[in-house]
Coordinates of C-alpha atoms in Angstrom, one line a residue:
X1 CA 42.0 90.5 2.5
X2 CA 42.4 91.2 -1.2
X3 CA 44.4 87.9 -1.8
X4 CA 41.3 85.8 -0.8
X5 CA 39.5 87.1 -4.0
X6 CA 42.6 87.0 -6.2
X7 CA 43.0 90.8 -6.6
X8 CA 46.5 91.6 -5.4
X9 CA 48.3 88.4 -6.4
X10 CA 51.8 89.8 -6.9
X11 CA 54.5 88.5 -9.3
X12 CA 55.1 84.9 -10.2
X13 CA 57.3 83.2 -7.7
X14 CA 56.0 85.2 -4.8
X15 CA 54.3 83.6 -2.0
X16 CA 56.2 80.3 -2.3
X17 CA 57.3 80.3 1.3
X18 CA 55.6 78.7 4.3
X19 CA 52.6 80.5 5.7
X20 CA 53.2 83.0 8.3
X21 CA 52.3 82.1 11.8
X22 CA 49.4 83.8 13.5
X23 CA 50.2 86.2 16.3
X24 CA 49.7 84.8 19.7
X25 CA 46.7 85.7 21.5
X26 CA 46.9 88.5 24.1
X27 CA 46.5 87.3 27.7
X28 CA 44.0 90.0 28.5
X29 CA 41.7 89.0 25.6
X30 CA 40.8 85.5 26.9
X31 CA 37.5 85.2 28.6
X32 CA 36.9 89.0 28.3
X33 CA 33.3 88.5 27.3
X34 CA 31.9 91.3 29.5
X35 CA 34.7 93.9 29.1
X36 CA 36.3 95.8 26.3
X37 CA 39.6 97.8 26.0
X38 CA 40.0 100.1 28.9
X39 CA 37.7 100.3 31.8
X40 CA 34.6 101.4 30.0
X41 CA 31.6 99.4 30.8
X42 CA 30.3 97.3 27.8
X43 CA 26.9 98.3 26.4
X44 CA 24.2 96.0 27.5
X45 CA 23.0 94.6 24.1
X46 CA 23.5 91.5 22.0
X47 CA 26.9 92.6 20.9
X48 CA 28.1 93.3 24.4
X49 CA 30.0 90.0 24.7
X50 CA 31.7 90.2 21.2
X51 CA 35.6 90.2 21.3
X52 CA 37.1 91.9 18.2
X53 CA 40.6 90.7 18.9
X54 CA 39.9 87.6 16.9
X55 CA 39.1 89.8 13.9
X56 CA 42.2 91.8 14.4
X57 CA 44.4 88.8 14.6
X58 CA 42.7 87.4 11.4
X59 CA 43.2 90.7 9.6
X60 CA 46.8 90.8 10.7
X61 CA 47.3 87.2 9.6
X62 CA 45.7 87.9 6.2
X63 CA 48.0 90.9 5.6
X64 CA 51.0 88.8 6.5
X65 CA 49.8 86.0 4.3
X66 CA 49.2 88.4 1.4
X67 CA 52.7 89.6 1.7
X68 CA 54.0 86.0 1.8
X69 CA 55.3 84.2 -1.3
X70 CA 53.0 81.2 -0.6
X71 CA 49.8 83.2 -0.9
X72 CA 49.0 81.8 -4.4
X73 CA 49.5 78.2 -3.2
X74 CA 47.4 78.8 -0.2
X75 CA 44.6 80.2 -2.4
X76 CA 44.8 77.2 -4.8
X77 CA 44.7 75.0 -1.8
X78 CA 41.7 76.8 -0.4
X79 CA 40.0 76.6 -3.8
X80 CA 40.7 72.9 -4.1
X81 CA 39.4 72.3 -0.6
X82 CA 36.3 74.3 -1.4
X83 CA 35.8 72.2 -4.6
X84 CA 36.3 69.0 -2.6
X85 CA 33.8 70.1 -0.1
X86 CA 31.4 71.0 -2.9
X87 CA 31.9 67.6 -4.6
X88 CA 31.4 65.9 -1.2
X89 CA 28.3 67.9 -0.7
X90 CA 27.1 67.0 -4.3
X91 CA 27.8 63.3 -3.7
X92 CA 26.0 63.4 -0.3
X93 CA 23.2 65.2 -2.1
X94 CA 23.1 62.4 -4.7
X95 CA 23.3 59.7 -2.1
X96 CA 20.5 61.4 -0.3
X97 CA 18.4 61.6 -3.5
X98 CA 19.2 57.9 -4.2
X99 CA 18.2 57.0 -0.7
X100 CA 15.0 59.0 -1.2
X101 CA 14.4 57.2 -4.5
X102 CA 15.1 53.8 -2.8
X103 CA 12.8 54.7 0.0
X104 CA 10.2 55.8 -2.5
X105 CA 10.6 52.5 -4.5
X106 CA 10.5 50.5 -1.3
X107 CA 7.4 52.4 -0.3
X108 CA 5.8 51.7 -3.8
X109 CA 6.9 48.0 -3.4
X110 CA 5.4 47.9 0.1
X111 CA 2.2 49.5 -1.2
X112 CA 2.1 47.0 -4.1
X113 CA 2.7 44.1 -1.7
X114 CA 0.1 45.5 0.6
X115 CA -2.3 45.9 -2.3
X116 CA -1.5 42.3 -3.5
X117 CA -2.1 41.0 0.0
X118 CA -5.3 43.0 0.1
X119 CA -6.4 41.6 -3.3
X120 CA -5.5 38.0 -2.2
X121 CA -7.3 38.4 1.0
X122 CA -10.3 39.9 -0.9
X123 CA -10.1 36.9 -3.3
X124 CA -9.9 34.5 -0.5
X125 CA -12.8 36.2 1.2
X126 CA -14.7 36.0 -2.1
X127 CA -13.8 32.4 -2.5
X128 CA -14.8 31.6 1.1
X129 CA -18.0 33.5 0.5
X130 CA -18.7 31.7 -2.7
X131 CA -17.9 28.3 -1.1
X132 CA -20.2 29.2 1.8
X133 CA -22.9 30.3 -0.6
X134 CA -22.4 27.1 -2.7
X135 CA -22.5 25.0 0.5
X136 CA -25.7 26.8 1.5
X137 CA -27.2 26.2 -2.0
X138 CA -26.2 22.5 -1.9
X139 CA -27.6 22.2 1.6
X140 CA -30.8 23.9 0.4
X141 CA -30.9 21.6 -2.6
X142 CA -30.3 18.5 -0.5
X143 CA -33.0 19.7 1.9
X144 CA -35.4 20.1 -1.0
X145 CA -34.5 16.7 -2.3
X146 CA -35.0 15.2 1.1
X147 CA -38.4 17.0 1.4
X148 CA -39.3 15.8 -2.1
X149 CA -38.2 12.3 -1.2
X150 CA -40.2 12.4 2.0
X151 CA -43.2 13.7 0.0
X152 CA -42.8 11.0 -2.6
X153 CA -42.5 8.3 0.1
X154 CA -45.6 9.7 1.7
X155 CA -47.5 9.7 -1.6
X156 CA -46.2 6.2 -2.4
X157 CA -47.3 5.0 1.1
X158 CA -50.7 6.6 0.6
X159 CA -51.0 5.0 -2.9
X160 CA -50.0 1.6 -1.4
X161 CA -52.5 2.0 1.3
X162 CA -55.1 2.9 -1.2
X163 CA -54.2 0.0 -3.4
X164 CA -54.2 -2.4 -0.4
X165 CA -57.7 -1.1 0.5
X166 CA -58.9 -1.5 -3.0
X167 CA -57.4 -5.0 -3.1
X168 CA -59.0 -5.9 0.2
X169 CA -62.4 -4.6 -1.1
X170 CA -62.0 -6.5 -4.3
X171 CA -60.9 -9.7 -2.5
X172 CA -63.9 -9.3 -0.1
X173 CA -66.2 -8.8 -3.1
X174 CA -64.8 -11.9 -4.9
X175 CA -65.1 -14.0 -1.7
X176 CA -68.6 -12.8 -1.3
X177 CA -69.4 -13.6 -5.0
X178 CA -67.8 -17.1 -4.6
X179 CA -69.7 -17.7 -1.4
X180 CA -73.0 -16.8 -3.1
X181 CA -72.1 -18.8 -6.2
X182 CA -71.2 -21.8 -4.0
X183 CA -74.5 -21.5 -2.2
X184 CA -76.4 -21.2 -5.4
X185 CA -74.5 -24.2 -6.8
X186 CA -75.3 -26.2 -3.7
X187 CA -78.9 -25.3 -3.9
X188 CA -79.0 -26.2 -7.6
X189 CA -77.3 -29.5 -7.1
X190 CA -79.6 -30.4 -4.3
X191 CA -82.6 -29.5 -6.4
X192 CA -81.3 -31.5 -9.3
X193 CA -80.5 -34.4 -7.0
X194 CA -84.0 -34.3 -5.5
X195 CA -85.6 -34.1 -8.9
X196 CA -83.4 -37.0 -10.2
X197 CA -84.2 -39.1 -7.1
X198 CA -87.9 -38.4 -7.5
X199 CA -87.8 -39.3 -11.2
X200 CA -85.8 -42.5 -10.4
X201 CA -88.2 -43.5 -7.7
X202 CA -91.1 -43.0 -10.1
X203 CA -89.4 -44.8 -13.0
X204 CA -87.6 -47.5 -11.0
X205 CA -89.5 -50.4 -12.4
X206 CA -89.1 -49.3 -16.0
X207 CA -85.4 -48.7 -15.6
X208 CA -84.9 -52.0 -13.8
X209 CA -86.6 -53.9 -16.6
X210 CA -84.5 -52.0 -19.3
X211 CA -81.3 -52.9 -17.5
X212 CA -82.3 -56.6 -17.4
X213 CA -83.1 -56.7 -21.1
X214 CA -79.8 -55.0 -22.0
X215 CA -77.8 -57.4 -19.9
X216 CA -79.5 -60.4 -21.3
X217 CA -79.0 -59.2 -24.8
X218 CA -75.3 -58.4 -24.2
X219 CA -74.7 -61.8 -22.6
X220 CA -76.3 -63.6 -25.5
X221 CA -74.2 -61.6 -28.0
X222 CA -70.9 -62.3 -26.1
X223 CA -71.7 -66.0 -25.8
X224 CA -72.4 -66.3 -29.6
X225 CA -69.2 -64.3 -30.4
X226 CA -67.1 -66.6 -28.1
X227 CA -68.6 -69.7 -29.7
X228 CA -68.0 -68.4 -33.2
X229 CA -64.4 -67.3 -32.5
X230 CA -63.6 -70.6 -30.7
X231 CA -64.9 -72.6 -33.6
X232 CA -62.9 -70.6 -36.2
X233 CA -59.7 -70.6 -34.1
X234 CA -60.0 -74.3 -33.3
X235 CA -60.6 -75.2 -36.9
X236 CA -57.7 -73.0 -38.2
X237 CA -55.3 -74.2 -35.5
X238 CA -56.2 -77.8 -36.2
X239 CA -55.7 -77.3 -39.9
X240 CA -52.3 -75.5 -39.2
X241 CA -51.1 -78.3 -37.0
X242 CA -52.1 -81.0 -39.4
X243 CA -50.2 -79.2 -42.3
X244 CA -46.5 -79.8 -41.6
X245 CA -45.3 -77.5 -44.4
X246 CA -47.1 -74.5 -42.9
X247 CA -45.6 -75.2 -39.5
X248 CA -42.1 -75.4 -40.9
X249 CA -42.4 -72.3 -43.0
X250 CA -43.8 -70.3 -40.1
X251 CA -41.0 -71.4 -37.7
X252 CA -38.3 -70.6 -40.3
X253 CA -39.9 -67.2 -41.1
X254 CA -40.0 -66.1 -37.5
X255 CA -36.4 -67.3 -36.9
X256 CA -35.2 -65.4 -39.9
X257 CA -37.1 -62.3 -38.9
X258 CA -35.7 -62.3 -35.4
X259 CA -32.1 -62.8 -36.7
X260 CA -32.5 -60.1 -39.3
X261 CA -33.8 -57.6 -36.7
X262 CA -30.9 -58.4 -34.3
X263 CA -28.3 -58.4 -37.0
X264 CA -29.4 -55.1 -38.4
X265 CA -29.5 -53.5 -35.0
X266 CA -26.0 -54.6 -33.9
X267 CA -24.5 -54.2 -37.4
X268 CA -25.8 -50.7 -37.7
X269 CA -24.3 -49.8 -34.3
X270 CA -21.0 -51.4 -35.1
X271 CA -20.8 -49.6 -38.5
X272 CA -21.6 -46.3 -36.8
X273 CA -18.9 -46.8 -34.3
X274 CA -16.4 -47.8 -37.0
X275 CA -17.2 -44.8 -39.1
X276 CA -17.2 -42.4 -36.2
X277 CA -13.8 -43.7 -35.0
X278 CA -12.2 -43.2 -38.4
X279 CA -13.9 -40.2 -39.9
X280 CA -14.5 -37.9 -36.9
X281 CA -12.4 -37.1 -33.9
X282 CA -13.9 -37.3 -30.4
X283 CA -15.4 -34.2 -28.7
X284 CA -12.7 -34.3 -26.0
X285 CA -9.8 -34.0 -28.4
X286 CA -8.9 -30.3 -28.9
X287 CA -5.9 -30.8 -31.2
X288 CA -4.5 -33.8 -33.0
X289 CA -2.0 -34.6 -35.7
X290 CA -3.9 -37.7 -36.8
X291 CA -5.2 -37.5 -40.4
X292 CA -8.9 -38.4 -40.9
X293 CA -10.7 -39.0 -44.2
X294 CA -12.6 -35.8 -44.0
X295 CA -9.4 -33.8 -43.2
X296 CA -7.7 -35.4 -46.2
X297 CA -10.6 -34.4 -48.5
X298 CA -10.8 -30.9 -47.1
X299 CA -7.0 -30.1 -47.0
X300 CA -5.2 -32.4 -49.4
X301 CA -2.0 -30.3 -49.7
X302 CA -1.5 -29.9 -46.0
X303 CA -2.1 -33.6 -45.4
X304 CA 0.4 -34.5 -48.1
X305 CA 3.0 -32.1 -46.7
X306 CA 2.5 -33.7 -43.3
X307 CA 2.9 -37.2 -44.6
X308 CA 6.1 -36.3 -46.5
X309 CA 7.7 -34.5 -43.5
X310 CA 10.6 -36.2 -41.7
X311 CA 10.7 -36.9 -38.0
X312 CA 12.2 -34.1 -36.1
X313 CA 14.3 -33.9 -33.0
X314 CA 12.4 -34.3 -29.7
X315 CA 14.0 -31.1 -28.3
X316 CA 13.8 -29.0 -31.5
X317 CA 12.6 -25.5 -30.5
X318 CA 12.5 -26.4 -26.8
X319 CA 14.9 -24.9 -24.2
X320 CA 15.3 -27.0 -21.1
X321 CA 17.9 -27.5 -18.4
X322 CA 20.6 -30.1 -19.3
X323 CA 19.4 -32.7 -16.8
X324 CA 15.8 -32.4 -18.1
X325 CA 17.0 -32.6 -21.7
X326 CA 18.8 -35.8 -20.8
X327 CA 15.7 -37.2 -19.1
X328 CA 13.5 -36.4 -22.1
X329 CA 16.0 -38.0 -24.6
X330 CA 16.0 -41.2 -22.4
X331 CA 12.2 -41.3 -22.6
X332 CA 12.3 -40.8 -26.4
X333 CA 14.9 -43.6 -26.9
X334 CA 12.9 -46.0 -24.7
X335 CA 9.7 -45.2 -26.4
X336 CA 11.3 -45.7 -29.9
X337 CA 12.6 -49.1 -28.9
X338 CA 9.2 -50.0 -27.5
X339 CA 7.5 -49.0 -30.8
X340 CA 10.1 -50.9 -32.8
X341 CA 9.6 -54.1 -30.8
X342 CA 5.8 -53.7 -30.6
X343 CA 5.8 -53.6 -26.9
X344 CA 3.6 -51.9 -24.4
X345 CA 4.0 -48.1 -24.0
X346 CA 4.8 -46.6 -20.6
X347 CA 2.6 -43.9 -19.1
X348 CA 4.4 -40.6 -18.3
X349 CA 3.5 -37.8 -15.8
X350 CA 4.9 -34.3 -16.5
X351 CA 4.4 -32.0 -13.5
X352 CA 5.5 -28.5 -12.7
X353 CA 4.5 -24.8 -12.9
X354 CA 2.5 -23.7 -16.0
X355 CA 4.3 -22.4 -19.1
X356 CA 7.4 -24.6 -18.7
X357 CA 7.0 -26.5 -22.0
X358 CA 5.1 -29.7 -21.1
X359 CA 2.8 -29.6 -24.1
X360 CA 5.5 -28.6 -26.5
X361 CA 7.7 -31.5 -25.3
X362 CA 4.8 -34.0 -25.8
X363 CA 4.2 -32.8 -29.3
X364 CA 7.9 -33.0 -30.3
X365 CA 8.2 -36.4 -28.7
X366 CA 5.3 -37.7 -30.8
X367 CA 6.7 -36.2 -34.0
X368 CA 10.2 -37.6 -33.2
X369 CA 8.8 -41.1 -32.7
X370 CA 6.7 -41.0 -35.8
X371 CA 3.5 -41.2 -33.8
X372 CA 0.3 -39.2 -33.8
X373 CA -0.6 -37.0 -30.9
X374 CA -3.9 -35.9 -29.5
X375 CA -4.3 -33.2 -26.9
X376 CA -7.2 -33.1 -24.5
X377 CA -7.8 -31.2 -21.2
X378 CA -9.3 -32.3 -17.9
X379 CA -11.4 -29.2 -17.6
X380 CA -13.6 -30.4 -20.6
X381 CA -14.5 -33.6 -18.8
X382 CA -16.2 -32.2 -15.6
X383 CA -18.9 -30.1 -17.4
X384 CA -20.1 -33.0 -19.6
X385 CA -22.0 -34.6 -16.7
X386 CA -23.6 -38.0 -17.7
X387 CA -22.1 -37.8 -21.1
X388 CA -18.6 -38.0 -19.7
X389 CA -18.5 -41.8 -19.5
X390 CA -19.6 -42.1 -23.2
X391 CA -17.1 -39.5 -24.3
X392 CA -14.3 -41.2 -22.4
X393 CA -15.0 -44.6 -24.0
X394 CA -15.2 -42.9 -27.5
X395 CA -11.8 -41.3 -26.8
X396 CA -10.1 -44.6 -26.0
X397 CA -11.9 -46.4 -28.8
X398 CA -10.6 -43.7 -31.2
X399 CA -7.1 -44.0 -29.7
X400 CA -7.0 -47.8 -30.3
X401 CA -7.7 -47.4 -34.0
X402 CA -4.4 -45.6 -34.6
X403 CA -2.0 -47.5 -36.9
X404 CA 1.1 -45.4 -36.2
X405 CA 0.5 -45.3 -32.5
X406 CA -1.0 -42.3 -30.6
X407 CA 0.5 -40.2 -27.8
X408 CA -2.6 -39.1 -25.8
X409 CA -1.7 -36.0 -23.8
X410 CA -4.1 -35.0 -21.0
X411 CA -3.5 -31.5 -19.9
X412 CA -4.7 -30.3 -16.4
X413 CA -5.4 -34.0 -15.6
X414 CA -6.0 -33.1 -11.9
X415 CA -9.3 -31.4 -12.9
X416 CA -11.1 -34.8 -13.0
X417 CA -8.6 -37.4 -11.7
X418 CA -9.0 -36.3 -8.1
X419 CA -9.1 -38.4 -5.0
X420 CA -12.4 -40.2 -4.6
X421 CA -12.0 -40.8 -0.9
X422 CA -11.4 -37.2 0.3
X423 CA -12.6 -34.9 -2.5
X424 CA -16.3 -34.1 -2.8
X425 CA -17.0 -35.0 -6.5
X426 CA -20.3 -35.6 -8.2
X427 CA -21.5 -39.0 -9.2
X428 CA -21.1 -38.2 -12.9
X429 CA -17.5 -37.2 -12.4
X430 CA -16.9 -40.3 -10.3
X431 CA -18.4 -42.5 -13.0
X432 CA -16.2 -40.8 -15.6
X433 CA -13.1 -41.4 -13.4
X434 CA -14.0 -45.0 -13.1
X435 CA -14.3 -45.3 -16.9
X436 CA -10.9 -43.7 -17.3
X437 CA -9.4 -46.2 -14.8
X438 CA -11.1 -49.1 -16.5
X439 CA -9.7 -48.1 -19.9
X440 CA -6.2 -47.5 -18.5
X441 CA -6.0 -50.5 -16.3
X442 CA -3.5 -52.3 -18.6
X443 CA -0.8 -50.8 -20.7
X444 CA -1.5 -50.7 -24.4
X445 CA 0.6 -51.0 -27.6
X446 CA -1.8 -48.6 -29.4
X447 CA -1.5 -45.4 -27.4
X448 CA 0.9 -43.9 -24.9
X449 CA -0.7 -41.9 -22.0
X450 CA 1.0 -38.6 -21.0
X451 CA -0.5 -36.7 -18.1
X452 CA 0.3 -33.1 -17.3
X453 CA -0.5 -31.4 -14.0
X454 CA 0.4 -28.5 -11.8
X455 CA -0.7 -30.3 -8.6
X456 CA 0.1 -34.0 -8.9
X457 CA -0.6 -34.5 -5.2
X458 CA -4.4 -34.3 -5.9
X459 CA -4.4 -37.5 -8.0
X460 CA -6.3 -40.5 -6.9
X461 CA -4.2 -43.4 -5.7
X462 CA -5.2 -45.5 -8.6
X463 CA -3.8 -42.9 -11.0
X464 CA -0.4 -43.1 -9.3
X465 CA -0.4 -46.9 -9.8
X466 CA -0.8 -46.3 -13.6
X467 CA 2.2 -43.9 -13.9
X468 CA 5.5 -45.4 -14.9
X469 CA 7.7 -42.3 -15.4
X470 CA 7.5 -38.9 -13.6
X471 CA 9.3 -35.8 -15.1
X472 CA 9.5 -32.6 -13.2
X473 CA 9.5 -29.4 -15.3
X474 CA 10.9 -26.5 -13.3
X475 CA 11.1 -22.8 -14.2
X476 CA 14.0 -21.9 -16.5
X477 CA 17.2 -20.5 -15.0
X478 CA 19.3 -17.6 -16.2
X479 CA 21.1 -19.8 -18.8
X480 CA 17.9 -21.2 -20.2
X481 CA 16.3 -17.7 -20.4
X482 CA 19.3 -16.4 -22.3
X483 CA 18.9 -19.3 -24.8
X484 CA 15.2 -18.5 -25.1
X485 CA 15.9 -14.8 -25.9
X486 CA 18.6 -15.7 -28.4
X487 CA 16.3 -18.2 -30.1
X488 CA 13.5 -15.6 -30.3
X489 CA 15.9 -13.1 -31.8
X490 CA 17.2 -15.5 -34.4
X491 CA 13.8 -16.7 -35.4
X492 CA 11.6 -13.6 -35.4
X493 CA 13.9 -10.6 -35.5
X494 CA 17.3 -11.2 -37.2
X495 CA 16.4 -13.7 -39.9
X496 CA 13.3 -12.0 -41.2
X497 CA 15.1 -8.7 -41.4
X498 CA 18.0 -10.3 -43.4
X499 CA 15.6 -12.0 -45.7
X500 CA 13.7 -8.7 -46.3
X501 CA 17.0 -7.0 -47.3
X502 CA 17.9 -9.8 -49.7

């Protein structure tokens, strides 16, 4: 067995042959666990079943292997197998250690997760406990408030009862005092009446005689005054009638006095109306291009610039659909011809949704025709009450004084031009509507009436008879909106930026 430990290796090149086969096992050695060589009985101990034939065969095989030339290769092979087994054992040991470390880390993670769950559960328990305590505290506070409120209500009720009792006692005391005072007053009046009656009965003759004397003296005085006044009046009237010059002068003076009073009264009113119509604009007019004397004195440069300005296009700065533009141009041409021929202006109704350009078109139309414009709204008429009729007459009187012609634009006209038969309107608004119908009963060559409304179906039937042209303003389509955006960019975004750079 020395070749197992590398002692008797032999020369190089020996042991290169195949390993020697092991000797075959002897037939009598199989299963001989209870016998040994010969017929001797085996000792009865723990080694009694040991078979040494295996060792003998191993020793024989070792000797044969040691004598073989392949002994060295077998030893190297055995060493390599031993190293491989050691490496496998070390790798298994490391795998075991890694598994142990992984188990330990998983155990730590599980402990941390358990601790986190425990902490979250404790936190939740603390929160639940805190919420429950807060709920109890709020409930106790609400109970205290309710008890305090009940106590306050009870105290208030007791105070009210006390005040009512005191008021009842005071009322009873006052009633008692009034009753006693009334009784005392009745007794006093009765005593005074009895005393006065007794004194009158005792002095009746003296009082009667004094009354007769006073009446006779008063009658005598009145008769003498009447005689004296009649005498003086008769003599003066006789002298006045006999003197023809005095009669003539008196008649002429009274006639001149009456004529002067009447003339001054009517002349003052006419002058006031004339001055008001030319110096001030009516209260119903919100905006106007008409130049007054006061405006010329206050803003002379603006007035001169407005007078020197040229008429502009009726559709300048306005974006409408092609059909609506054609309709507006037709109205402008017809109105220009009417003004040139001094004819009667036609009344126009512009209806449609709000914000579609009705007011702007009316302004541009007036400026294009060389006319003044005045803008009023129907919502200003209804709150005026009884003054609405006077304001309406002042508005049309002011419109008739225009020399260039006036375009009277009434926005939201349906606010006061409603149906009188079905709408429940006040008497003042009805009177104002009647005044408007009276002043617009006939067409005028001084002003052109333009009504604007979102709901023309609410007009009174008499208003429909006074309308000659109806123009519908609809919401802009995609093309008109693109033109609006382009106009806005050209006017407010692009041109100012270019001018700033220059």
